[in-house]
Amino acid sequence: MNKGSCLCNQVQYEIDGEFEDVLNCHCSMCRKLHASAFRTRAKIKTASWKTIQGEKFIKFYQSSPGEHKGFCAECGSSLFTKFDHYPDILGFPLGTLDTDPNVKPSRHIYVANKAAWHEITDNLPQQQALE
């Protein structure tokens, strides 16, 4: 069981399930959404997510057709992405976890779009797109 929260702590959640396909995404959308060089994310089963507190603070923004970014309306913390075509899966950014998920990224994706000022310094595989 993993627990997490948004920056203002209005939204608190638990994830009771596996983290799959953990990776670092360097696409411009992830960089802008998270105001960072990249986003570390995993896939989780929708049923494994449980909002403990603050459901009313979770709002959605449709970033692309069929992709809905869930965030805290109070502080703006990114919580998860819902997909119309994959309703059983959430894209989950690991940054709001308060517990150690005991997983590590396995690769970098969209490195062709990485920030010019950022240098990837690890030995993980690098992919130009999502493969």
C-alpha positions as a LaTeX table, in Angstrom:
\begin{tabular}{lrrr}
\hline
Residue & $x$ (\AA) & $y$ (\AA) & $z$ (\AA) \\
\hline
Met1 & 0.00 & 0.00 & 0.00 \\
Asn2 & 1.36 & 3.41 & $-0.99$ \\
Lys3 & 0.09 & 6.77 & 0.18 \\
Gly4 & 0.38 & 10.23 & $-1.24$ \\
Ser5 & $-0.97$ & 13.74 & $-1.19$ \\
Cys6 & $-0.98$ & 16.99 & $-3.08$ \\
Leu7 & 1.17 & 19.95 & $-2.05$ \\
Cys8 & $-1.54$ & 21.60 & 0.07 \\
Asn9 & $-2.60$ & 18.24 & 1.55 \\
Gln10 & $-6.26$ & 18.77 & 0.60 \\
Val11 & $-6.12$ & 15.61 & $-1.54$ \\
Gln12 & $-4.85$ & 12.42 & 0.08 \\
Tyr13 & $-4.89$ & 9.02 & $-1.60$ \\
Glu14 & $-3.82$ & 5.40 & $-1.38$ \\
Ile15 & $-2.69$ & 3.07 & $-4.14$ \\
Asp16 & $-3.13$ & $-0.63$ & $-3.47$ \\
Gly17 & $-1.56$ & $-2.21$ & $-6.51$ \\
Glu18 & 1.48 & $-2.55$ & $-8.74$ \\
Phe19 & 3.35 & 0.24 & $-10.50$ \\
Glu20 & 3.97 & $-0.81$ & $-14.10$ \\
Asp21 & 6.10 & 0.62 & $-16.91$ \\
Val22 & 7.86 & 3.22 & $-14.75$ \\
Leu23 & 9.66 & 5.71 & $-16.99$ \\
Asn24 & 10.89 & 9.28 & $-17.38$ \\
Cys25 & 8.97 & 11.23 & $-20.03$ \\
His26 & 10.67 & 14.24 & $-21.63$ \\
Cys27 & 7.81 & 15.35 & $-23.93$ \\
Ser28 & 6.98 & 19.05 & $-23.86$ \\
Met29 & 3.52 & 18.40 & $-22.39$ \\
Cys30 & 4.94 & 16.55 & $-19.36$ \\
Arg31 & 7.67 & 19.16 & $-18.91$ \\
Lys32 & 5.15 & 22.00 & $-18.92$ \\
Leu33 & 2.56 & 20.22 & $-16.78$ \\
His34 & 5.13 & 19.39 & $-14.09$ \\
Ala35 & 7.34 & 22.48 & $-14.54$ \\
Ser36 & 10.41 & 20.26 & $-14.64$ \\
Ala37 & 12.90 & 18.62 & $-16.98$ \\
Phe38 & 10.79 & 15.45 & $-17.16$ \\
Arg39 & 8.02 & 13.52 & $-15.45$ \\
Thr40 & 8.57 & 10.14 & $-13.79$ \\
Arg41 & 5.39 & 8.16 & $-14.21$ \\
Ala42 & 3.94 & 4.69 & $-13.91$ \\
Lys43 & 0.82 & 2.95 & $-15.07$ \\
Ile44 & $-1.53$ & 1.83 & $-12.32$ \\
Lys45 & $-4.89$ & 0.10 & $-12.40$ \\
Thr46 & $-7.74$ & 2.57 & $-11.92$ \\
Ala47 & $-9.23$ & 0.29 & $-9.25$ \\
Ser48 & $-6.03$ & 0.55 & $-7.19$ \\
Trp49 & $-6.47$ & 4.32 & $-6.64$ \\
Lys50 & $-8.54$ & 5.38 & $-3.63$ \\
Thr51 & $-9.11$ & 9.01 & $-2.70$ \\
Ile52 & $-8.99$ & 9.19 & 1.11 \\
Gln53 & $-9.67$ & 12.90 & 1.40 \\
Gly54 & $-10.46$ & 15.81 & $-0.90$ \\
Glu55 & $-12.40$ & 14.28 & $-3.80$ \\
Lys56 & $-14.07$ & 17.67 & $-4.30$ \\
Phe57 & $-10.65$ & 19.25 & $-4.96$ \\
Ile58 & $-9.82$ & 16.92 & $-7.88$ \\
Lys59 & $-10.50$ & 18.70 & $-11.16$ \\
Phe60 & $-9.72$ & 17.65 & $-14.73$ \\
Tyr61 & $-8.19$ & 19.29 & $-17.77$ \\
Gln62 & $-8.43$ & 17.62 & $-21.20$ \\
Ser63 & $-4.86$ & 17.95 & $-22.45$ \\
Ser64 & $-5.41$ & 15.94 & $-25.64$ \\
Pro65 & $-8.50$ & 14.26 & $-27.06$ \\
Gly66 & $-9.32$ & 11.42 & $-24.68$ \\
Glu67 & $-6.68$ & 12.34 & $-22.06$ \\
His68 & $-7.79$ & 14.02 & $-18.85$ \\
Lys69 & $-5.21$ & 15.35 & $-16.37$ \\
Gly70 & $-6.43$ & 15.17 & $-12.76$ \\
Phe71 & $-5.07$ & 17.84 & $-10.45$ \\
Cys72 & $-5.77$ & 19.53 & $-7.12$ \\
Ala73 & $-7.85$ & 22.66 & $-7.74$ \\
Glu74 & $-6.35$ & 24.30 & $-4.64$ \\
Cys75 & $-2.59$ & 23.91 & $-5.19$ \\
Gly76 & $-2.38$ & 22.60 & $-8.77$ \\
Ser77 & $-0.52$ & 19.36 & $-7.97$ \\
Ser78 & $-0.77$ & 16.83 & $-10.79$ \\
Leu79 & $-2.38$ & 13.62 & $-9.52$ \\
Phe80 & $-3.09$ & 11.28 & $-12.46$ \\
Thr81 & $-4.19$ & 11.01 & $-16.09$ \\
Lys82 & $-7.38$ & 9.25 & $-17.17$ \\
Phe83 & $-7.67$ & 7.82 & $-20.69$ \\
Asp84 & $-10.99$ & 7.41 & $-22.52$ \\
His85 & $-9.62$ & 4.46 & $-24.54$ \\
Tyr86 & $-8.07$ & 2.75 & $-21.48$ \\
Pro87 & $-10.50$ & 3.30 & $-18.59$ \\
Asp88 & $-8.87$ & 0.62 & $-16.43$ \\
Ile89 & $-5.45$ & 2.35 & $-16.44$ \\
Leu90 & $-4.23$ & 5.62 & $-14.93$ \\
Gly91 & $-1.03$ & 7.43 & $-15.80$ \\
Phe92 & 0.44 & 8.23 & $-12.41$ \\
Pro93 & 3.25 & 10.73 & $-11.73$ \\
Leu94 & 5.30 & 9.45 & $-8.80$ \\
Gly95 & 6.08 & 12.94 & $-7.47$ \\
Thr96 & 3.12 & 13.16 & $-5.07$ \\
Leu97 & 3.88 & 9.88 & $-3.28$ \\
Asp98 & 4.60 & 10.16 & 0.44 \\
Thr99 & 5.81 & 6.54 & 0.65 \\
Asp100 & 8.59 & 4.72 & $-1.20$ \\
Pro101 & 7.05 & 2.66 & $-4.03$ \\
Asn102 & 10.22 & 0.56 & $-4.34$ \\
Val103 & 10.33 & 1.03 & $-8.11$ \\
Lys104 & 12.76 & 2.82 & $-10.38$ \\
Pro105 & 12.38 & 4.15 & $-13.93$ \\
Ser106 & 13.41 & 1.69 & $-16.62$ \\
Arg107 & 13.88 & 4.12 & $-19.53$ \\
His108 & 13.59 & 7.66 & $-20.89$ \\
Ile109 & 11.04 & 8.46 & $-23.60$ \\
Tyr110 & 10.60 & 11.42 & $-25.95$ \\
Val111 & 14.26 & 12.34 & $-25.54$ \\
Ala112 & 14.09 & 14.11 & $-28.91$ \\
Asn113 & 11.90 & 16.66 & $-27.11$ \\
Lys114 & 13.95 & 16.97 & $-23.93$ \\
Ala115 & 14.77 & 20.41 & $-22.56$ \\
Ala116 & 17.90 & 21.81 & $-24.20$ \\
Trp117 & 19.27 & 22.77 & $-20.78$ \\
His118 & 18.87 & 19.24 & $-19.35$ \\
Glu119 & 21.45 & 16.49 & $-19.70$ \\
Ile120 & 20.49 & 12.85 & $-19.11$ \\
Thr121 & 23.32 & 11.45 & $-17.03$ \\
Asp122 & 22.20 & 7.90 & $-16.22$ \\
Asn123 & 22.59 & 4.75 & $-18.30$ \\
Leu124 & 18.89 & 4.01 & $-18.80$ \\
Pro125 & 17.76 & 3.30 & $-22.38$ \\
Gln126 & 16.69 & 6.40 & $-24.30$ \\
Gln127 & 13.87 & 6.35 & $-26.83$ \\
Gln128 & 12.95 & 9.10 & $-29.26$ \\
Ala129 & 9.22 & 8.48 & $-28.71$ \\
Leu130 & 6.95 & 6.10 & $-26.78$ \\
Glu131 & 7.85 & 2.65 & $-28.08$ \\
\hline
\end{tabular}
